Short mmCIF file of C-alpha atoms and ligand atoms in Angstrom, two decimals:
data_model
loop_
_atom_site.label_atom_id
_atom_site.label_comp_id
_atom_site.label_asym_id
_atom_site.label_seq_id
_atom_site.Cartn_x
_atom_site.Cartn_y
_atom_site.Cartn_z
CA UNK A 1 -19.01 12.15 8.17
CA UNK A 2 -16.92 9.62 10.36
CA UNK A 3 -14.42 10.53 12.76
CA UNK A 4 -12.37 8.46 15.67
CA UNK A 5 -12.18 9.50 19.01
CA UNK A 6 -8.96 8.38 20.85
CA UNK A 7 -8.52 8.58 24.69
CA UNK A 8 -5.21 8.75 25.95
CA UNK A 9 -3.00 6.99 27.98
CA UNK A 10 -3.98 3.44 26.79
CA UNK A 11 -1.19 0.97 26.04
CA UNK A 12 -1.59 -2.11 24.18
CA UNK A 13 -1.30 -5.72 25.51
CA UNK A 14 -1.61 -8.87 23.60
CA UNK A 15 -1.01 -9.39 20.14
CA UNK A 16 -2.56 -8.76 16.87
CA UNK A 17 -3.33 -10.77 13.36
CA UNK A 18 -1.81 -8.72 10.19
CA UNK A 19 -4.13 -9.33 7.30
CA UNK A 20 -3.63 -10.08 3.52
CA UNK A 21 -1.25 -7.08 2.24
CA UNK A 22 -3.74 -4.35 -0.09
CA UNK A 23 -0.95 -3.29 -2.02
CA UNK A 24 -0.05 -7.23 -3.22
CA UNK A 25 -4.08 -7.74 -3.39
CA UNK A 26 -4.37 -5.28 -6.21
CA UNK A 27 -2.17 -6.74 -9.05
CA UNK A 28 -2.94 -10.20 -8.11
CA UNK A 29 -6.93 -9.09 -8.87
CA UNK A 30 -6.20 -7.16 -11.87
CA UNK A 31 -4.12 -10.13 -13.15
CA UNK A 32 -7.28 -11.85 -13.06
CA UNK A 33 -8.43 -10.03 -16.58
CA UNK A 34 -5.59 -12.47 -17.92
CA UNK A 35 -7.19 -15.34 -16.74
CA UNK A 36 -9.63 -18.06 -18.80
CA UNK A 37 -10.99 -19.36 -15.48
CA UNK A 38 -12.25 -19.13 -11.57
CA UNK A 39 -9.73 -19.16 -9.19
CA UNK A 40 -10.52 -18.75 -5.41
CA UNK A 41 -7.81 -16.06 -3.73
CA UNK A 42 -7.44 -16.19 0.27
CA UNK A 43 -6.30 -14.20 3.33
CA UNK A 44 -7.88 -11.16 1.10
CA UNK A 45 -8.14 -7.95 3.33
CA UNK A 46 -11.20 -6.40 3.74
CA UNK A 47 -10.34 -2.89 2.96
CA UNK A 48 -12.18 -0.18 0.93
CA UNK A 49 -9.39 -0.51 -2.14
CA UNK A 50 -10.20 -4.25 -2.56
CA UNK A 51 -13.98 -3.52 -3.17
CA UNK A 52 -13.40 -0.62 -5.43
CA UNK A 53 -10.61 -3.32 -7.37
CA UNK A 54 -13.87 -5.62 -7.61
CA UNK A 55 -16.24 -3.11 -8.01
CA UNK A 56 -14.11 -2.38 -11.29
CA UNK A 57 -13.36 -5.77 -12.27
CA UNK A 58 -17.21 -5.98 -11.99
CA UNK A 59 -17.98 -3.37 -14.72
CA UNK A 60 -15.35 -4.73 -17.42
CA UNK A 61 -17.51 -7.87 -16.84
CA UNK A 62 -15.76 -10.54 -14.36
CA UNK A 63 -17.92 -12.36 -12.08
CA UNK A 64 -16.88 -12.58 -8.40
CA UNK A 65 -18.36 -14.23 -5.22
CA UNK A 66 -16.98 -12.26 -2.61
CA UNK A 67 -16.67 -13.48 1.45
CA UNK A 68 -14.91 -11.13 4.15
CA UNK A 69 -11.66 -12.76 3.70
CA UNK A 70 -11.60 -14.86 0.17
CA UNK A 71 -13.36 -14.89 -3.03
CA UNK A 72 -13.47 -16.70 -6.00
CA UNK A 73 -13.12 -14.27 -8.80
CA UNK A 74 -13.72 -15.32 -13.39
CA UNK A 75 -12.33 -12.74 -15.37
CA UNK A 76 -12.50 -14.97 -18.23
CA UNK A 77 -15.97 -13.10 -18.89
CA UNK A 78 -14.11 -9.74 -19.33
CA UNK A 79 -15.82 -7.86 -22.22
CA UNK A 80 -15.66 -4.15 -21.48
CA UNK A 81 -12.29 -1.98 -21.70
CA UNK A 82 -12.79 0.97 -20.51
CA UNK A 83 -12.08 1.55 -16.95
CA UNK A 84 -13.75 5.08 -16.02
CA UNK A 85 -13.04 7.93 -14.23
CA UNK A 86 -15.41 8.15 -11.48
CA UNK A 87 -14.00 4.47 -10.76
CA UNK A 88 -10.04 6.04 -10.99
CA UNK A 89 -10.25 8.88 -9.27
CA UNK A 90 -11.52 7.07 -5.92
CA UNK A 91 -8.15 4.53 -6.32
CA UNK A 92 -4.93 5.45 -8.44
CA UNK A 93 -4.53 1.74 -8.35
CA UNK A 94 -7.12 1.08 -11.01
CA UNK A 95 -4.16 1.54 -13.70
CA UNK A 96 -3.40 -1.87 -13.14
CA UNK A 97 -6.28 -2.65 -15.11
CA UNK A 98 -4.53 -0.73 -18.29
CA UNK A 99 -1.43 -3.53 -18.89
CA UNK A 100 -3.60 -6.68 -19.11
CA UNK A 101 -6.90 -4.90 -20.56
CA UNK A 102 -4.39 -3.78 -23.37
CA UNK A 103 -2.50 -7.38 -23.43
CA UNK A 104 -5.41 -9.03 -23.60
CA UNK A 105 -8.02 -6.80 -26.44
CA UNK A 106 -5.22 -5.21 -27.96
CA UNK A 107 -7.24 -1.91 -26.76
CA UNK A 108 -8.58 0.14 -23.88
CA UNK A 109 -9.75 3.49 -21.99
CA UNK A 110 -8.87 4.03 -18.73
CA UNK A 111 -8.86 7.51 -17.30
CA UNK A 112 -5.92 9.39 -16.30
CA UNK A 113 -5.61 9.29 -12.17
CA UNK A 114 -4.93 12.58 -11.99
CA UNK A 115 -3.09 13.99 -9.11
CA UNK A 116 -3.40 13.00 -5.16
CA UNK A 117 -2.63 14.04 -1.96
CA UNK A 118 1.14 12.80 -1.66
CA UNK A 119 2.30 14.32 -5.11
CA UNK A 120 1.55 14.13 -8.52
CA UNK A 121 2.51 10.71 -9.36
CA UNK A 122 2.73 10.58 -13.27
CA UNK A 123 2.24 7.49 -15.14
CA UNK A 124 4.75 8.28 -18.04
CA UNK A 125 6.65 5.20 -17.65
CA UNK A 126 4.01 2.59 -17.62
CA UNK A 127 2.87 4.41 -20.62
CA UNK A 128 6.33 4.89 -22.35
CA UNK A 129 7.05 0.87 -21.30
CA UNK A 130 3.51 0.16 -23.03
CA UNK A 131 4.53 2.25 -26.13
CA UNK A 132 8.18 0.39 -26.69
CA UNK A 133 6.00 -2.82 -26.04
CA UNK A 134 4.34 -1.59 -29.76
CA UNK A 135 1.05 0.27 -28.11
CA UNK A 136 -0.01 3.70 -29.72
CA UNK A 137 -1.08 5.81 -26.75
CA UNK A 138 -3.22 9.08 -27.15
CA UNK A 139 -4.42 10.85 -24.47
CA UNK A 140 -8.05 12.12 -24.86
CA UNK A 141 -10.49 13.73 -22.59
CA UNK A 142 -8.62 13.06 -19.54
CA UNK A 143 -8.41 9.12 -20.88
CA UNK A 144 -5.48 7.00 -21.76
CA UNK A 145 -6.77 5.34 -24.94
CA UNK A 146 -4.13 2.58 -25.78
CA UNK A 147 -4.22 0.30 -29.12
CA UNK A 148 -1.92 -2.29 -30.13
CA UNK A 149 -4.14 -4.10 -32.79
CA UNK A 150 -2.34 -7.27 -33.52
CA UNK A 151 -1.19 -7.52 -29.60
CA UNK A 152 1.76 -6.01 -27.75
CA UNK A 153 5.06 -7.06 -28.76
CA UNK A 154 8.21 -8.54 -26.35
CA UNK A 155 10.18 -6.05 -26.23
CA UNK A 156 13.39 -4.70 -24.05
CA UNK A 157 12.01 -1.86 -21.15
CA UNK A 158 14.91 -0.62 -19.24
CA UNK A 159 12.39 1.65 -16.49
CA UNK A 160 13.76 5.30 -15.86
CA UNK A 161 12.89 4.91 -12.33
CA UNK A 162 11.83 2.23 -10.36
CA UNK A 163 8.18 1.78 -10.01
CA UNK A 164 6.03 -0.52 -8.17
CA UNK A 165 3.17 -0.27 -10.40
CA UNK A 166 4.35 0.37 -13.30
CA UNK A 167 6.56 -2.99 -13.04
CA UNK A 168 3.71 -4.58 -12.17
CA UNK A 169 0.99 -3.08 -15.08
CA UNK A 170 4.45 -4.20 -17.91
CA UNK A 171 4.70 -7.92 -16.17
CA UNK A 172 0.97 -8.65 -16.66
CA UNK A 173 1.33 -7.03 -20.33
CA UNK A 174 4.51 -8.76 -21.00
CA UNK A 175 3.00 -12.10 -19.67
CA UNK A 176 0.25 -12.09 -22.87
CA UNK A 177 2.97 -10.18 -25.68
CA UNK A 178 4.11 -11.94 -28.44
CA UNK A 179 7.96 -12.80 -27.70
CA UNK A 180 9.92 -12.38 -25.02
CA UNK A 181 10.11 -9.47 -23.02
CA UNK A 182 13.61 -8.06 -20.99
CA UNK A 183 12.37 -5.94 -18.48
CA UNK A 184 15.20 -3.91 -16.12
CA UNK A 185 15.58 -1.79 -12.81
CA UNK A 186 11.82 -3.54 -12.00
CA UNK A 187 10.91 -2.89 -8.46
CA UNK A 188 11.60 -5.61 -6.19
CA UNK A 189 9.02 -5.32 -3.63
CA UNK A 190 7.33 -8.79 -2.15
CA UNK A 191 3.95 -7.52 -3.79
CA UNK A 192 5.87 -7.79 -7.32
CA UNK A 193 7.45 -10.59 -6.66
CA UNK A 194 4.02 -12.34 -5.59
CA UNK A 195 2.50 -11.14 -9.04
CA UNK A 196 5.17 -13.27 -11.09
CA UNK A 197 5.24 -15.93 -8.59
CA UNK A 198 1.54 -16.23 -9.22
CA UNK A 199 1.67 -15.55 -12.72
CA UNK A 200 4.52 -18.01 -13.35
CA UNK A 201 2.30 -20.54 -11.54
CA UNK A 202 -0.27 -20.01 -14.56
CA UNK A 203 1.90 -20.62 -16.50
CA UNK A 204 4.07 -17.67 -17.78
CA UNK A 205 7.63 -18.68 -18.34
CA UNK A 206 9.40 -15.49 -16.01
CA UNK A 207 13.09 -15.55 -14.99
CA UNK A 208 14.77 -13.39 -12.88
CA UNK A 209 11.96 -13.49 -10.09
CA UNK A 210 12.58 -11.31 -7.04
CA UNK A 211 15.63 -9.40 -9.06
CA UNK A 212 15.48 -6.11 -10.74
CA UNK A 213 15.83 -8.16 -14.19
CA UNK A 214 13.03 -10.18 -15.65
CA UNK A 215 12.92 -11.90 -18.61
CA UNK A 216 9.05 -13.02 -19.57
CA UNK A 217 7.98 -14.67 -22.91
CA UNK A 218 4.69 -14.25 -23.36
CA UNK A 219 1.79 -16.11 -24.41
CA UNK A 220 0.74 -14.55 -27.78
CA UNK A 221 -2.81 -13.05 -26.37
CA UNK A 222 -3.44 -16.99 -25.11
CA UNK A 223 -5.53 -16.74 -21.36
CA UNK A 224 -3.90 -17.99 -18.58
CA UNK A 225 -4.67 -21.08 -16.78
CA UNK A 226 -4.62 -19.45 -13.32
CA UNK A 227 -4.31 -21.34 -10.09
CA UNK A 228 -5.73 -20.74 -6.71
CA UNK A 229 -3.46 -18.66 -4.17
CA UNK A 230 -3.52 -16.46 -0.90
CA UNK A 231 -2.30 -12.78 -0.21
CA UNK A 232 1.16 -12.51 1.57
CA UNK A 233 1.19 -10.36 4.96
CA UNK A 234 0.38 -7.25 4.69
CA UNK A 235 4.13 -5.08 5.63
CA UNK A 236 3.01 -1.74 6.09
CA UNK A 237 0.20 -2.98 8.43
CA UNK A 238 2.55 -5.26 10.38
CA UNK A 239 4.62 -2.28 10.91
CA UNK A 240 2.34 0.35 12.02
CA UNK A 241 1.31 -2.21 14.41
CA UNK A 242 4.55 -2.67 15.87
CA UNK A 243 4.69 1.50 15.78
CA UNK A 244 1.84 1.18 18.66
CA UNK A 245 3.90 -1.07 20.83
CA UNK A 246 7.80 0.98 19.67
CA UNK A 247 5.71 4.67 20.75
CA UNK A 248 3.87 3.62 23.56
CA UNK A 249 7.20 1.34 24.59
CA UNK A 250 5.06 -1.33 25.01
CA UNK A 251 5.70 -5.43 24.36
CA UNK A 252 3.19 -6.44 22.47
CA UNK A 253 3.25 -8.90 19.19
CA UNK A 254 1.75 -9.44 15.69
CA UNK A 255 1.08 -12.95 14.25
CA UNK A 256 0.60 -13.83 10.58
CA UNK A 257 3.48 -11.77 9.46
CA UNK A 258 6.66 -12.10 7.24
CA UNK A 259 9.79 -10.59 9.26
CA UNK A 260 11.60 -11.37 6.00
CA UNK A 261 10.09 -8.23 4.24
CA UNK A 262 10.30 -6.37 7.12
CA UNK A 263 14.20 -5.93 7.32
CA UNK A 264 14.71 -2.63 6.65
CA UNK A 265 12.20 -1.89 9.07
CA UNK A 266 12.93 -3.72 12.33
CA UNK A 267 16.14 -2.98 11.97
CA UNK A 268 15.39 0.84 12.37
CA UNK A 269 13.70 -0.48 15.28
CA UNK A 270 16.49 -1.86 16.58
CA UNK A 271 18.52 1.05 15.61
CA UNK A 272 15.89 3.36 17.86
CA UNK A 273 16.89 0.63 21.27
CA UNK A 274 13.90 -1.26 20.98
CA UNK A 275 14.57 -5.27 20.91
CA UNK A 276 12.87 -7.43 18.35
CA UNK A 277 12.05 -11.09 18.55
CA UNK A 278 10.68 -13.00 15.70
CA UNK A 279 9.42 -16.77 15.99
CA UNK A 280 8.32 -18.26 13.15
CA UNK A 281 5.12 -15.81 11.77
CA UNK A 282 4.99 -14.02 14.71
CA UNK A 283 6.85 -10.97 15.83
CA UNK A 284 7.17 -9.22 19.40
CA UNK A 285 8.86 -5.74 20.10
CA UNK A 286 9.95 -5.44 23.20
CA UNK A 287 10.61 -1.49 25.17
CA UNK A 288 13.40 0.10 25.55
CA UNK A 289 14.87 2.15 28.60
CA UNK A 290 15.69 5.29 26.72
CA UNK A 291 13.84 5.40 22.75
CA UNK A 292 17.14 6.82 20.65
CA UNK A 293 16.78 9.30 17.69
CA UNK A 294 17.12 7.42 14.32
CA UNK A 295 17.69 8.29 10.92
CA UNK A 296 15.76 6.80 7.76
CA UNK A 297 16.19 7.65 4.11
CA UNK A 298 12.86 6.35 2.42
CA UNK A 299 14.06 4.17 -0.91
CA UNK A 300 12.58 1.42 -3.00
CA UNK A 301 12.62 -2.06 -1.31
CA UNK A 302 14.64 -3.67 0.11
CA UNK A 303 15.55 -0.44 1.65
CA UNK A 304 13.13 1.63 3.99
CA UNK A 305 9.60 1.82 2.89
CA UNK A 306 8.11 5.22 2.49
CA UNK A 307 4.67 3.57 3.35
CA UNK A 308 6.05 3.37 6.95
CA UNK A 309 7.54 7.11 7.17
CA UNK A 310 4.95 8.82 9.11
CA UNK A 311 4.10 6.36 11.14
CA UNK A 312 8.48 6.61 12.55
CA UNK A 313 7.70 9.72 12.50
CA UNK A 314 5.48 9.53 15.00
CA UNK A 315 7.56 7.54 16.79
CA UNK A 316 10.51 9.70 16.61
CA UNK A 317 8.54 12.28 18.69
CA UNK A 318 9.10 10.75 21.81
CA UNK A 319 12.64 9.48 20.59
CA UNK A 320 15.55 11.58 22.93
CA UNK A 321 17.40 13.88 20.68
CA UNK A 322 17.15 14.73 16.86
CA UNK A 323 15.47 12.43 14.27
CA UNK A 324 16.17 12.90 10.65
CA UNK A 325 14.02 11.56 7.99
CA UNK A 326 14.80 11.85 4.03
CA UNK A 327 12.21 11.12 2.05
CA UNK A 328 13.51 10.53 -1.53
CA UNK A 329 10.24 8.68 -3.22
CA UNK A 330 7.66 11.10 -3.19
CA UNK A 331 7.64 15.19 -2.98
CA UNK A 332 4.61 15.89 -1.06
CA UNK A 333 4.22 13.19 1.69
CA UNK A 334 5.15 14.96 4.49
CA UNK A 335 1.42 16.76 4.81
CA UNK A 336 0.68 14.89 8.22
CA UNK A 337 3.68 17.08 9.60
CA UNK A 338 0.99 19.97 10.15
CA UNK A 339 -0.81 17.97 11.88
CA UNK A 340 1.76 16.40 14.32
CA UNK A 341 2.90 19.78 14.84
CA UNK A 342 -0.52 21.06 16.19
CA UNK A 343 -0.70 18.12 18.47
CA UNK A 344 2.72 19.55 20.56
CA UNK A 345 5.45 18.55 18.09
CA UNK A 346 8.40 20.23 17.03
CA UNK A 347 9.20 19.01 12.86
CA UNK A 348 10.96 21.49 10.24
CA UNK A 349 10.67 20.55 6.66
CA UNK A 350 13.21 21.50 4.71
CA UNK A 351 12.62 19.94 1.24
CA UNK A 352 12.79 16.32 1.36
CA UNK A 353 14.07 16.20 4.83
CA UNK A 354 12.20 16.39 7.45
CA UNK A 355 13.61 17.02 11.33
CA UNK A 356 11.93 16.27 14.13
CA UNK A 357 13.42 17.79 16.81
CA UNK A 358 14.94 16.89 20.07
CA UNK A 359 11.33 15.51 21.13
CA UNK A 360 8.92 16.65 23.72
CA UNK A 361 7.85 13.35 25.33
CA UNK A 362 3.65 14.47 25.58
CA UNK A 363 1.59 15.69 23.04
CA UNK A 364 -1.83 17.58 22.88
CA UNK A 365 -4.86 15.74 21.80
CA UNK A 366 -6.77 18.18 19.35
CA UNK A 367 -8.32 17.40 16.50
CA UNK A 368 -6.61 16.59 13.56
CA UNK A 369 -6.95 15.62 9.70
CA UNK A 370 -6.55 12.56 8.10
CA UNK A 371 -4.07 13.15 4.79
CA UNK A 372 -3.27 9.99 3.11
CA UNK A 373 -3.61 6.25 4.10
CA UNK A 374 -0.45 6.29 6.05
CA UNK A 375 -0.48 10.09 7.28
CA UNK A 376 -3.76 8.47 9.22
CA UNK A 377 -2.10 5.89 11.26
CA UNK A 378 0.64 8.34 12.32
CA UNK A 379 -2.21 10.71 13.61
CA UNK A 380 -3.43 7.18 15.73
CA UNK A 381 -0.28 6.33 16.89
CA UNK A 382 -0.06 10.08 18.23
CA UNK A 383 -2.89 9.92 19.72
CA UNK A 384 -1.87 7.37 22.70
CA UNK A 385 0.69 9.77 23.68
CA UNK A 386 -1.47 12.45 23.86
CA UNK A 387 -1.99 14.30 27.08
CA UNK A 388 -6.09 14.31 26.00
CA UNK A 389 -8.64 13.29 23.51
CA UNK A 390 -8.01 13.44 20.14
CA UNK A 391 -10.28 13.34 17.01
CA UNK A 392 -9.37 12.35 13.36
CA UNK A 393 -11.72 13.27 10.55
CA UNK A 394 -11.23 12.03 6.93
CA UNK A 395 -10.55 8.98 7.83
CA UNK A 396 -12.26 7.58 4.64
CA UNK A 397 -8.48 7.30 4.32
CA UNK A 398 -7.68 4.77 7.11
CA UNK A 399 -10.37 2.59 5.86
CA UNK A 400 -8.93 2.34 2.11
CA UNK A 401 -5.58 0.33 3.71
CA UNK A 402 -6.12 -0.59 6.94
CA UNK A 403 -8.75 -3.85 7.73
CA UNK A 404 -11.18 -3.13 10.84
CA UNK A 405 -9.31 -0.92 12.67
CA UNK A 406 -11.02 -0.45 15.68
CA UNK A 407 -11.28 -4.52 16.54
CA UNK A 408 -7.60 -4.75 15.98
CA UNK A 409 -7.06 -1.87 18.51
CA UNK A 410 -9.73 -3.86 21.30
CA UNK A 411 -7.32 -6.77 20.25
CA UNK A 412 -4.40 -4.55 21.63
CA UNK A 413 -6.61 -3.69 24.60
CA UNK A 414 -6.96 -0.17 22.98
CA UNK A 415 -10.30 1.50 22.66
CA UNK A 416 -10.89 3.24 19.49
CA UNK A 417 -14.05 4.87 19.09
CA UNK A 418 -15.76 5.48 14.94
CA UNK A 419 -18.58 8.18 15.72
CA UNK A 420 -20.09 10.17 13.37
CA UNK A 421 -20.72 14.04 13.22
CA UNK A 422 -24.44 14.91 13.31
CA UNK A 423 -25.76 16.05 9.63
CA UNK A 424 -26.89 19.82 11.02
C1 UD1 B 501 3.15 1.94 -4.91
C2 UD1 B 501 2.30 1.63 -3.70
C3 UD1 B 501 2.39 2.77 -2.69
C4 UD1 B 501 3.85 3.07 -2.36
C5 UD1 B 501 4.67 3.26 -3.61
C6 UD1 B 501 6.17 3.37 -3.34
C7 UD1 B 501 0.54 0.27 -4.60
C8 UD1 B 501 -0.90 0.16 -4.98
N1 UD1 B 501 0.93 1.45 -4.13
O1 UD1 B 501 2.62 3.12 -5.51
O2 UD1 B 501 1.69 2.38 -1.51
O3 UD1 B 501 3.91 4.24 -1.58
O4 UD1 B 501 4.50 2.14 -4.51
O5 UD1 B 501 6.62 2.25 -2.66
O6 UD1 B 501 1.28 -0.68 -4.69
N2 UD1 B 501 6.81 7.65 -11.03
C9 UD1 B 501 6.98 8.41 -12.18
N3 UD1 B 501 6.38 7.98 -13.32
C10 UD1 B 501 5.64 6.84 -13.39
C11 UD1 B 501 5.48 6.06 -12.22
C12 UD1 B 501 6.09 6.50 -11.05
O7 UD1 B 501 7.64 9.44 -12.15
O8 UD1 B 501 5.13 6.50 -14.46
C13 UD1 B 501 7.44 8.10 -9.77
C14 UD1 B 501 6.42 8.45 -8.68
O9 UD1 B 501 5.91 9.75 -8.82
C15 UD1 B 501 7.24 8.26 -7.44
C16 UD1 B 501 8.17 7.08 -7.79
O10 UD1 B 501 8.16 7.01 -9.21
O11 UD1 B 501 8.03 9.40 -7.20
C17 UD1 B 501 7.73 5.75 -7.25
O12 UD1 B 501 6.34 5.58 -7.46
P1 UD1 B 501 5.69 4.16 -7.73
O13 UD1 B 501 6.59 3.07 -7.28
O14 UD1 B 501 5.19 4.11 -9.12
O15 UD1 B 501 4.41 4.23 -6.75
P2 UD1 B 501 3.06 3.52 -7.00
O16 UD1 B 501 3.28 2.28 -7.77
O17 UD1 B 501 2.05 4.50 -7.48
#
């Protein structure tokens, strides 16, 4: 088992490159079992979900040729449907197969994902969406078997909540329906809007991109003639990166990114006294003489993501007076709280709010638990505040999201060691 090893006291320096965004990745591969030809995708990151997306793709039958950071990828030769669990349970993600696998056969299996370590995160609504849409649905066996034999009909899905991907899994359905689909309260995040921008581009006649209204007429169960694209900027990994320079109150910079989905977030930044500068695809944060407390309600985008929640809270620590954070999206993310708390901080949960008090400014390297994919970062970020070494284990969880960690960090002049415990 792996573990990282983080000395403290180091600050960063330099700058860092933010890869292809995971979470945009994802769709854009599963919209791929749509497609009737190759395409080549770009700026892909190299992160554990990706492979287990292509590993996936792989056994329903799509041919890929796969290079660190692009690919060509034919799911035109798609001829399995059933997307098991042993596959699911390793990635929640793989339900984004279940839209176009139905769309396109008119059936499928793909197991349930079961609960994980930030809640319990149903999938009733891409399921109900799927059933207005004319799909039968039974759940069997811990499997969602889904038939719609003469194709899924347009139909109008006004979503109970918003929901990243369930929008997503009901655009790639709606893009191969018969008629026109009205689709309302979709999530607006810049890994949705890439989908239809992409799938549009094949294509797919979809108005209303980048609002919470689309209106898609579908194909009729014809493939898509798919054209060749790159990744956006990954957010979340732009803005733990800026988290190392904003707790460490350090200038440092990331390149490749998009400030324009980062709003929400550098303006907390600002809101905390750190200064931001942004030219062109590059973005520097600059220290601050006294870090302020801030106050962030997690909500869909544009407003704060709660992908980037632990890692402010981790800033927050050494923030001087009371941070607040409210987070509204999920009811069990706050399990890295534990963990900051062993490392010297003082955080009360009350329900969905969590309060980190009126910080102390060093912490106690110990060792600590990865979580979740975020939860990790926030233990990292920690870490180079901390008075000593500390260790993370589980960090099979870093490496799902976030794209050779430990080279970015030497990028930033900070030394983050992978070791491994011995087997006896
Ligand atoms: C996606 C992101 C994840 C991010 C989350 C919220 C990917 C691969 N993952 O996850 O990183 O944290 O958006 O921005 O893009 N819900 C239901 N029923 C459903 C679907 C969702 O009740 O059928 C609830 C969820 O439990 C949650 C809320 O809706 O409380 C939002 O979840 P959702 O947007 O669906 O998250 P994911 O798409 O799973």
């Amino acid at each position: 088992m792996q573990y990282l090893e983080i000395e403290p006291d180091q600050k960063p320096k330099g700058a860092v490159r933010i890869s292809g965004a995971k979470n945009a990745a994802l769709p854009l591969l599963a919209s791929t079992i749509l497609s009737k030809n190759s395409i080549d995708i770009k700026n892909l990151p190299d992160v554990t979900d990706i492979n287990t997306m292509l590993k996936l793709l792989g056994m329903l039958g799509a041919k890929y040729d796969k290079h660190t950071h692009h690919m060509s990828i034919d799911g035109s030769t798609i001829d399995s449907t059933k997307a098991t669990y042993d596959i699911v349970k390793t990635m929640r993600a793989s339900i984004l197969t279940l839209g176009p696998l139905l769309a396109r056969f008119g059936h499928c299996e793909v197991s349930l994902p079961g609960g994980c370590a930030i809640g319990s995160r149903p999938v009733d609504i891409h399921l109900s969406a799927l059933e207005q849409m004319g799909a039968e649905i039974t759940i069997q066996d811990g499997y969602i078997l889904a038939t719609a034999t003469d194709g899924l009909k347009g139909a109008t899905i006004i979503f109970d909540k918003i929901t990243v991907t369930g929008s997503e899994n009901i655009i790639m359905a709606s893009s191969l329906a018969y008629g026109t689909s009205t689709l309302i309260n979709v999530a607006k995040e810049p890994e949705v809007v890439q989908l239809c921008e992409v799938l549009s581009d094949a294509g797919v006649d979809i108005q209303g991109i980048g609002t919470d209204t689309l209106t898609i007429v579908g194909t009729g169960q014809t493939l898509l003639d798919m054209k060749d694209f790159a990744v956006i900027p990954d957010r979340i990994e732009a803005g733990t990166y800026l988290c190392v320079g904003a707790i460490t109150n350090t200038r440092m910079s990331i390149t490749h990114a998009n400030s324009t989905h980062l709003e929400a977030v550098l303006r907390k930044f600002g809101e905390m006294g750190f200064g931001i500068e942004i030219e062109d695809d590059t973005i520097t944060i600059h220290p601050t003489k006294l870090i302020l407390p801030v106050h962030i309600t997690t909500t869909e985008y544009p407003g704060f993501p709660t992908d980037m929640q632990a890692q402010f809270m981790a800033v927050a620590t050494q923030s001087d007076g009371t941070s607040v954070i409210d987070e509204r999206l999920f009811e069990n993310r706050y399990m890295h709280v534990a963990e900051l708390n062993r490392m010297g901080a003082n955080i009360k949960v009350n329900g969905s709010v969590a309060t980190i008090e009126n910080a102390p400014h060093s912490l106690t390297g110990t060792k600590v638990m990865a979580t979740d994919l975020r939860a990790s970062s926030c233990l990292i970020l920690c870490a180079l505040m901390a008075n000593s070494t500390t260790t993370i284990d589980r960090i099979y969880h870093l490496d799902r999201g976030y794209e050779n960690l430990e080279q970015k960090f030497r990028d930033l002049n900070i030394e983050i060691k992978r070791k491994r415990y011995d087997k006896n």
